[in-house]
Every structure is written in C-alpha cells, then in structure tokens.
Short mmCIF file of C-alpha atoms in Angstrom, two decimals:
data_model
loop_
_atom_site.label_atom_id
_atom_site.label_comp_id
_atom_site.label_asym_id
_atom_site.label_seq_id
_atom_site.Cartn_x
_atom_site.Cartn_y
_atom_site.Cartn_z
CA THR A 1 0.00 0.00 0.00
CA ALA A 2 0.95 3.64 -0.18
CA SER A 3 1.67 3.89 3.55
CA ALA A 4 2.48 1.70 6.53
CA TYR A 5 2.50 1.99 10.31
CA ILE A 6 5.71 0.91 12.03
CA VAL A 7 5.55 0.29 15.78
CA SER A 8 8.89 0.04 17.59
CA PHE A 9 9.25 -1.62 20.98
CA VAL A 10 12.62 -0.51 22.31
CA ASP A 11 13.88 -1.43 25.76
CA HIS A 12 17.31 0.22 25.54
CA TRP A 13 17.26 3.87 24.45
CA ASN A 14 21.03 4.01 24.09
CA GLU A 15 20.62 2.21 20.77
CA HIS A 16 19.77 4.85 18.21
CA ILE A 17 17.01 4.24 15.69
CA ALA A 18 17.33 4.64 11.94
CA TRP A 19 14.73 2.93 9.76
CA VAL A 20 16.49 3.74 6.50
CA ASN A 21 20.04 4.19 5.34
CA PRO A 22 21.05 7.59 6.82
CA GLU A 23 22.52 8.81 3.54
CA SER A 24 19.10 8.68 1.87
CA ILE A 25 17.69 10.99 4.53
CA PHE A 26 20.01 13.80 3.56
CA GLU A 27 20.97 13.13 -0.03
CA GLY A 28 17.54 12.07 -1.20
CA ASN A 29 16.94 9.53 -3.96
CA ASN A 30 14.37 8.58 -6.58
CA ASP A 31 11.90 7.43 -3.93
CA PHE A 32 11.98 10.59 -1.82
CA GLN A 33 11.54 14.06 -3.23
CA ASP A 34 12.00 16.18 -0.13
CA ASN A 35 11.28 19.84 0.32
CA ASP A 36 13.25 21.82 2.88
CA PRO A 37 10.59 21.95 5.63
CA GLU A 38 10.10 18.18 5.56
CA ARG A 39 13.84 17.54 5.61
CA ILE A 40 14.30 19.90 8.57
CA LYS A 41 11.48 18.11 10.42
CA ARG A 42 13.24 14.78 9.90
CA GLU A 43 16.51 16.21 11.13
CA LEU A 44 14.75 17.52 14.22
CA ARG A 45 13.16 14.15 14.92
CA MET A 46 16.56 12.50 14.64
CA ILE A 47 18.08 15.02 17.07
CA ALA A 48 15.14 14.51 19.43
CA ILE A 49 15.77 10.76 19.57
CA SER A 50 19.37 11.41 20.56
CA LYS A 51 18.27 13.76 23.39
CA ILE A 52 15.75 11.45 25.08
CA GLU A 53 18.29 10.07 27.56
CA GLU A 54 19.54 13.56 28.38
CA PHE A 55 16.10 15.05 29.05
CA ALA A 56 15.01 12.02 31.06
CA SER A 57 18.17 12.17 33.18
CA ILE A 58 17.51 15.80 34.08
CA LEU A 59 14.08 14.80 35.40
CA ASP A 60 15.69 12.08 37.53
CA ASP A 61 16.75 13.59 40.87
CA SER A 62 19.11 10.68 41.52
CA VAL A 63 21.31 11.66 38.54
CA ASP A 64 23.70 14.60 38.83
CA THR A 65 23.27 16.60 35.62
CA SER A 66 24.47 19.95 36.99
CA ALA A 67 27.47 20.11 34.63
CA LEU A 68 25.13 19.72 31.66
CA GLU A 69 22.50 22.12 32.98
CA LYS A 70 24.90 25.01 33.46
CA VAL A 71 25.94 24.97 29.78
CA PRO A 72 24.07 27.52 27.62
CA PHE A 73 21.16 25.60 26.14
CA GLU A 74 22.00 26.40 22.52
CA GLN A 75 25.33 24.58 22.95
CA ARG A 76 23.39 21.43 23.86
CA ILE A 77 21.79 21.36 20.41
CA PRO A 78 23.88 19.35 17.88
CA VAL A 79 25.58 21.23 15.03
CA GLY A 80 25.53 18.11 12.85
CA MET A 81 26.13 14.39 12.84
CA TYR A 82 28.13 11.58 11.29
CA ALA A 83 25.67 9.12 9.77
CA PHE A 84 26.74 5.75 8.43
CA THR A 85 25.89 2.08 8.06
CA TYR A 86 28.19 -0.89 8.58
CA LEU A 87 27.90 -4.66 8.77
CA GLU A 88 28.10 -6.54 12.03
CA GLU A 89 30.15 -9.72 11.93
CA SER A 90 26.83 -11.60 12.10
CA GLY A 91 25.95 -10.11 8.72
CA MET A 92 23.31 -7.66 9.97
CA ASP A 93 23.29 -4.02 8.91
CA HIS A 94 23.79 -1.48 11.66
CA ALA A 95 22.79 2.14 11.01
CA TYR A 96 24.26 4.70 13.38
CA GLN A 97 24.36 8.43 13.97
CA VAL A 98 26.98 10.29 16.02
CA MET A 99 25.67 13.64 17.21
CA VAL A 100 28.30 16.39 17.20
CA TYR A 101 28.18 19.48 19.41
CA ASP A 102 30.15 22.71 19.67
CA SER A 103 32.13 21.03 22.45
CA THR A 104 33.19 18.00 20.38
CA GLN A 105 33.26 19.22 16.77
CA THR A 106 37.00 19.95 16.59
CA ALA A 107 37.88 16.69 18.33
CA TYR A 108 35.85 14.66 15.84
CA GLN A 109 37.37 16.53 12.89
CA ASP A 110 40.87 15.72 14.17
CA LEU A 111 39.89 12.08 14.69
CA MET A 112 38.58 11.73 11.14
CA GLU A 113 41.81 13.12 9.69
CA ALA A 114 43.88 10.75 11.83
CA LEU A 115 41.96 7.52 11.11
CA PRO A 116 44.45 6.20 8.49
CA ALA A 117 47.38 6.83 10.85
CA LEU A 118 45.48 5.32 13.78
CA PHE A 119 44.84 2.04 11.97
CA ASP A 120 48.40 2.01 10.66
CA SER A 121 49.79 2.49 14.18
CA PHE A 122 47.85 -0.56 15.36
CA ALA A 123 48.79 -2.51 12.19
CA ILE A 124 45.13 -3.40 11.63
CA SER A 125 43.92 -4.61 8.27
CA GLU A 126 41.05 -6.84 9.38
CA GLU A 127 37.49 -5.98 8.38
CA TYR A 128 36.10 -6.76 11.84
CA LEU A 129 37.73 -5.50 15.03
CA THR A 130 37.94 -7.56 18.20
CA GLU A 131 36.72 -6.19 21.53
CA SER A 132 40.28 -5.81 22.78
CA GLN A 133 41.29 -3.89 19.65
CA LEU A 134 38.28 -1.62 19.98
CA ALA A 135 39.06 -0.95 23.64
CA GLU A 136 42.71 -0.09 22.96
CA MET A 137 41.93 2.10 19.96
CA GLU A 138 39.13 3.94 21.73
CA ALA A 139 41.46 4.62 24.68
CA GLN A 140 44.05 6.02 22.26
CA CYS A 141 41.40 8.26 20.70
CA ARG A 142 40.21 9.41 24.12
CA ASP A 143 43.70 10.40 25.26
CA THR A 144 44.64 11.98 21.93
CA PHE A 145 41.53 13.85 20.82
CA PHE A 146 38.95 14.02 23.60
CA CYS A 147 40.87 15.65 26.46
CA GLY A 148 39.62 18.72 28.28
CA GLU A 149 36.21 20.00 29.26
CA MET A 150 33.55 18.75 26.84
CA VAL A 151 29.90 19.30 27.72
CA PRO A 152 28.01 17.60 26.24
CA PRO A 153 30.78 14.98 26.27
CA TYR A 154 31.68 12.48 23.60
CA GLU A 155 30.41 8.92 23.93
CA GLU A 156 32.78 5.94 23.88
CA ARG A 157 30.27 3.89 21.89
CA ASP A 158 30.21 6.58 19.18
CA VAL A 159 33.97 6.33 18.64
CA ARG A 160 33.80 2.53 18.65
CA ASN A 161 31.17 2.55 15.90
CA ILE A 162 33.22 4.98 13.83
CA LEU A 163 36.18 2.60 14.15
CA LYS A 164 34.02 -0.34 13.05
CA TYR A 165 32.88 1.63 9.99
CA TYR A 166 36.42 2.63 9.01
CA ALA A 167 37.67 -0.94 9.41
CA GLN A 168 35.23 -2.04 6.70
CA TYR A 169 35.30 0.88 4.28
CA GLU A 170 38.69 2.56 4.92
CA THR A 171 37.10 5.98 4.71
CA ALA A 172 35.75 8.41 7.28
CA PRO A 173 31.95 8.56 7.62
CA GLN A 174 30.08 11.43 6.05
CA PHE A 175 29.33 14.51 8.15
CA TYR A 176 25.90 16.09 7.75
CA THR A 177 25.43 19.57 9.10
CA PHE A 178 22.26 20.80 10.75
CA ALA A 179 22.90 24.25 9.34
CA ASP A 180 19.32 24.54 8.12
CA VAL A 181 17.99 23.98 11.63
CA ASP A 182 17.71 27.39 13.25
CA ARG A 183 19.07 26.55 16.69
CA SER A 184 18.08 29.97 18.04
CA LYS A 185 14.41 29.00 17.67
CA LEU A 186 15.02 26.02 19.94
CA ASP A 187 16.97 28.02 22.50
CA VAL A 188 15.00 27.79 25.74
CA GLY A 189 17.41 30.27 27.30
CA LYS A 190 16.08 33.04 25.07
CA ILE A 191 12.49 32.17 25.93
CA ALA A 192 13.40 32.31 29.64
CA GLN A 193 15.15 35.66 29.19
CA TYR A 194 12.04 37.14 27.54
CA ILE A 195 9.84 35.94 30.42
CA TRP A 196 12.28 37.51 32.90
CA ASP A 197 12.59 40.81 31.02
CA GLU A 198 8.81 41.15 30.75
CA ASP A 199 8.48 40.42 34.48
CA MET A 200 5.62 38.01 33.85
CA GLY A 201 3.49 36.77 36.71
CA GLN A 202 2.60 33.12 36.97
CA ARG A 203 -0.65 33.37 35.01
CA LYS A 204 0.84 35.47 32.23
CA LYS A 205 3.89 33.20 32.09
CA THR A 206 1.72 30.09 31.77
CA GLU A 207 -0.30 31.64 28.95
CA TYR A 208 2.86 32.70 27.13
CA VAL A 209 4.58 29.32 27.53
CA ASP A 210 1.46 27.50 26.28
CA SER A 211 1.30 29.77 23.24
CA VAL A 212 4.99 29.18 22.45
CA TRP A 213 4.61 25.40 22.80
CA ASP A 214 1.50 25.30 20.60
CA SER A 215 2.58 27.60 17.80
CA ASN A 216 6.36 27.92 17.65
CA ASP A 217 7.35 27.77 13.97
CA ASP A 218 5.32 24.77 12.91
CA ASN A 219 5.83 23.20 16.34
CA MET A 220 9.63 22.96 16.15
CA LEU A 221 9.78 22.87 19.94
CA ARG A 222 7.36 19.94 19.99
CA LEU A 223 9.45 18.05 17.46
CA PHE A 224 12.61 18.73 19.44
CA PHE A 225 11.44 18.01 23.01
CA GLY A 226 8.74 15.46 22.25
CA ARG A 227 7.13 15.90 25.68
CA LYS A 228 6.00 19.21 27.12
CA LEU A 229 7.33 18.07 30.50
CA TYR A 230 10.88 18.04 29.11
CA PHE A 231 10.41 21.54 27.71
CA LEU A 232 9.01 22.92 30.97
CA ARG A 233 11.85 21.43 33.02
CA GLN A 234 14.47 23.02 30.77
CA LEU A 235 12.64 26.34 30.95
CA ASP A 236 12.60 26.21 34.76
CA ILE A 237 16.35 25.56 34.80
CA GLU A 238 17.05 28.51 32.51
CA LEU A 239 14.84 30.81 34.61
CA MET A 240 16.64 29.65 37.74
CA LYS A 241 20.00 30.45 36.14
CA ILE A 242 18.81 33.98 35.38
CA SER A 243 17.19 34.67 38.74
CA HIS A 244 19.80 33.10 41.03
CA SER A 245 22.91 33.34 38.83
CA LYS A 246 24.88 30.43 37.42
CA ASP A 247 26.78 30.02 40.70
CA ILE A 248 23.98 27.80 42.00
CA PHE A 249 25.48 24.90 40.06
CA ASP A 250 28.71 25.17 42.06
CA GLU A 251 27.09 25.05 45.50
CA GLY A 252 27.36 21.27 45.84
CA ASN A 253 30.90 21.17 44.53
CA ASN A 254 32.66 21.82 47.82
CA VAL A 255 35.58 19.48 47.23
CA LYS A 256 38.42 21.32 45.51
CA PHE A 257 41.63 19.62 44.48
CA GLY A 258 44.76 21.75 44.36
CA THR A 259 47.52 21.13 41.86
CA LYS A 260 49.66 19.45 44.54
CA ALA A 261 46.95 16.91 45.35
CA LEU A 262 46.39 16.14 41.67
CA GLU A 263 50.08 15.48 41.10
CA ASP A 264 49.67 12.20 42.95
CA LEU A 265 47.00 10.95 40.54
CA PRO A 266 47.47 9.30 37.12
CA LEU A 267 46.36 11.37 34.14
CA ASN A 268 43.13 9.45 33.63
CA GLU A 269 42.19 10.15 37.26
CA ILE A 270 43.06 13.84 36.94
CA ARG A 271 40.51 13.98 34.13
CA LYS A 272 37.69 13.37 36.62
CA TYR A 273 38.55 16.44 38.70
CA ASN A 274 40.28 18.83 36.31
CA PRO A 275 40.03 17.81 32.65
CA GLU A 276 41.72 20.99 31.46
CA LEU A 277 44.81 20.20 33.55
CA GLU A 278 45.02 16.74 32.02
CA LYS A 279 44.74 18.27 28.56
CA THR A 280 47.52 20.77 29.36
CA LEU A 281 49.86 18.10 30.72
CA ARG A 282 49.40 15.87 27.68
CA ALA A 283 49.89 18.81 25.32
CA LYS A 284 53.15 19.81 27.05
CA ALA A 285 54.49 16.28 26.83
CA PHE A 286 53.92 16.25 23.06
CA GLU A 287 55.27 19.78 22.60
CA ASN A 288 58.47 18.86 24.45
CA ALA A 289 58.88 15.81 22.21
CA LYS A 290 58.61 17.72 18.92
CA ASP A 291 61.75 18.25 16.84
CA ALA A 292 62.61 21.21 14.62
CA ASP A 293 60.87 19.58 11.63
CA GLY A 294 57.58 19.13 13.48
CA PHE A 295 57.95 15.38 14.13
CA TYR A 296 57.06 13.83 17.48
CA CYS A 297 59.85 11.56 18.76
CA CYS A 298 59.57 8.50 20.97
CA ALA A 299 61.78 8.93 24.04
CA GLY A 300 62.59 5.22 23.93
CA CYS A 301 63.48 4.16 20.39
CA GLY A 302 63.48 7.54 18.66
CA LYS A 303 60.65 6.63 16.29
CA LYS A 304 59.26 9.74 14.60
CA ASN A 305 55.88 10.69 13.19
CA ARG A 306 53.80 13.81 12.71
CA SER A 307 50.65 12.13 14.08
CA LYS A 308 50.03 11.86 17.82
CA VAL A 309 48.15 8.57 17.48
CA TYR A 310 51.44 6.63 17.30
CA PHE A 311 52.42 7.72 20.81
CA GLN A 312 51.27 7.59 24.42
CA VAL A 313 52.09 9.91 27.31
CA ASP A 314 54.21 8.14 29.93
CA HIS A 315 55.65 8.95 33.36
CA ILE A 316 59.46 9.03 33.26
CA ILE A 317 59.63 7.99 36.91
CA PRO A 318 56.70 5.61 37.42
CA MET A 319 54.09 6.64 39.93
CA ASN A 320 54.66 3.47 41.96
CA ALA A 321 58.27 4.61 42.35
CA GLY A 322 57.31 8.08 43.56
CA GLY A 323 56.86 9.82 40.21
CA LYS A 324 54.42 12.71 39.92
CA SER A 325 51.96 13.77 37.23
CA VAL A 326 53.84 16.96 36.39
CA ALA A 327 55.12 18.22 33.06
CA GLU A 328 58.77 17.56 34.03
CA ASN A 329 58.02 13.88 34.63
CA LEU A 330 56.14 13.21 31.40
CA GLN A 331 57.42 11.96 28.06
CA ILE A 332 55.94 10.30 25.01
CA LEU A 333 56.64 6.72 23.97
CA CYS A 334 55.51 4.76 20.96
CA ARG A 335 53.05 2.02 21.82
CA GLN A 336 55.71 -0.70 21.55
CA CYS A 337 58.16 1.03 23.90
CA ASN A 338 55.42 1.81 26.38
CA GLY A 339 54.36 -1.82 26.35
CA VAL A 340 57.92 -3.03 26.97
CA LYS A 341 58.37 -0.52 29.81
CA GLY A 342 55.09 -1.67 31.35
CA ASP A 343 56.20 -5.31 31.20
CA ARG A 344 59.44 -4.41 32.99
#
C-alpha cells in the first residue's frame, strides 16, 4: 500500500534508531523528493531521539546533571552528525548516527583526519575488530583527541562505531550539518530571558509558555522536546540560572583539588577532577617531544611521526616509584616502547 505503520518496541534507548540508510535521509533519492521543511522536520526528529536520555536524566533527581544544565542551552543542540551504516560480523546491517556538538566538533574533525594513521599504528587490516582492539583504539582516541572540558561529552560507543565503519570501508563517515535547523528558535534560554525581562506573573507566564509550545514555527519545539514536561523542566532551569545566577550549580561542589593533590593521581584520574589540567599536561608532553621539523619523537626508540596517534604519554619515573603527574616527569613513547616498559 501507499503507507504503513511501524511500531517500535525498544527497551534500551542508548541504541539509536534509523529505519532507513542515513545517507538517503540527507541526499535524497528517486523514492523521496524532499522539500526543505520536511527535511528539517526529519533532522529535528533525529536530534530529538538522541536527546531522550539527556532530558530524562535531568528529570531524575538521583542523577547529577548539573554540569550539563549550566551549559548555555544552545550549545546542547547538535551542530551536525556523522551518519553511516556498517555490517556486524553476524551479517546484519547497523545504522548509526553520532551527534556532534560545539564542544566535540574539533575533536571529531581531528579524529577523522587521523583515522588512516590510527589504523596504521595498530597494524590493523582486518574488516572486523575484536573487543580488545576496539578498547585499545578507543582509549588512544580518548587520550589523543577528547581531552579537556567537553559538555556535552563524547560517547565511547560513538567512537567505537566509527572505528568499526572505518575498518570495513577505509574511509571516514560522512558529516551532515544541521545548518538549516535554526538553533536559536530552539533556545530555551532566550524564551526564559524574555519571560524575565517582561516580568511576567505566573498566570501570564503560563499563557505565554502555552502559546509558544502550541505555535512555535510549525511546532519545532514539539518536534525537538517530544514531551511538554521536558520543555518545561528546561525552561525552569534557565529561569533559575537567570534569577539566582549560574553560581547555583557550584554550591554542591565543595571538594576542591589543588595542583599538589592532583600530582599524585594518574592522568586518567586527573581527568575526573580537572580535565583541562590533564589536557595541558598531555599537550606539554607532546610539545616537548617535537623536533625542529615538526615530528614527534619516541623517548625510547626515537621513532618519529607527525601524528600523535602513534604515541602515548608516559611517566618518566613511574608513579609506583614516587613519580608525579607533572610536566617535568612526562614523556611520550611509541606504543611498543610503552608496552615493553610496562612489562618491565
């Protein structure tokens, strides 16, 4: 028939849904002649699916989402996505979308450029990656590209799926921008600011919010949030940020770690408390290892390469021997030398 109803019963929302090959959604084909409004609606629906976990978590009082809530709302709207399809080893197609934000866009761009070097550094030519290979490669990507403060953060599973795709096709997945989606029209922060500036009472505020929800640009807000409850919760948060200042998100963060205390932690532990410090320490280690021609040099065997993915940051004096996580005690080693040192 001309149309069909598809009912999906999904018990794990962390698996994204894509009923068709993602490329056809954006490129179009002989079966779909899309106009711009319909394409934008589909993009919004796809973004909305990716935000369900986030919105639901904010409603859950047992989950600490303060770091996410204090970020300007517009920065929590994706700027685009990598959309691709690959084959599982079982032979089943797997369609996947990686949402990209202002916070992660540069990191993903750097990763895509480094994919050939990354696979070369691990000497991988197989079409299907093992779990141990995926774990090691994802860790290398995390330490190389995804250091520092990133809110919203990157997802490990996203990088793993990108690696699976590259293993099969030896090309980076296609990036699709959401440039046609006017993010300012989804910015709850601006709606909250208008309510505050107009000094609306509760009744007037309720009437205004209802009118925005019911009529905002062909219901873009409805498409994005899905449930009015999610929209209202975000609006309350933005109003609270305006009325009580953004410092309210720091009230519960009474534990402060000084640089001296962090020196006694490994880099991956420092990330939990001060991600920018970890990023700085790793960057200094690589900068100190760069020669006049712009090559990074392994402190062990002298191996050189322009790509960081061949190397890992290492403590010169191991931490179990009293070494500290300070710039003076960090060097870079190729993966082979680091492995040998670890064995010793």
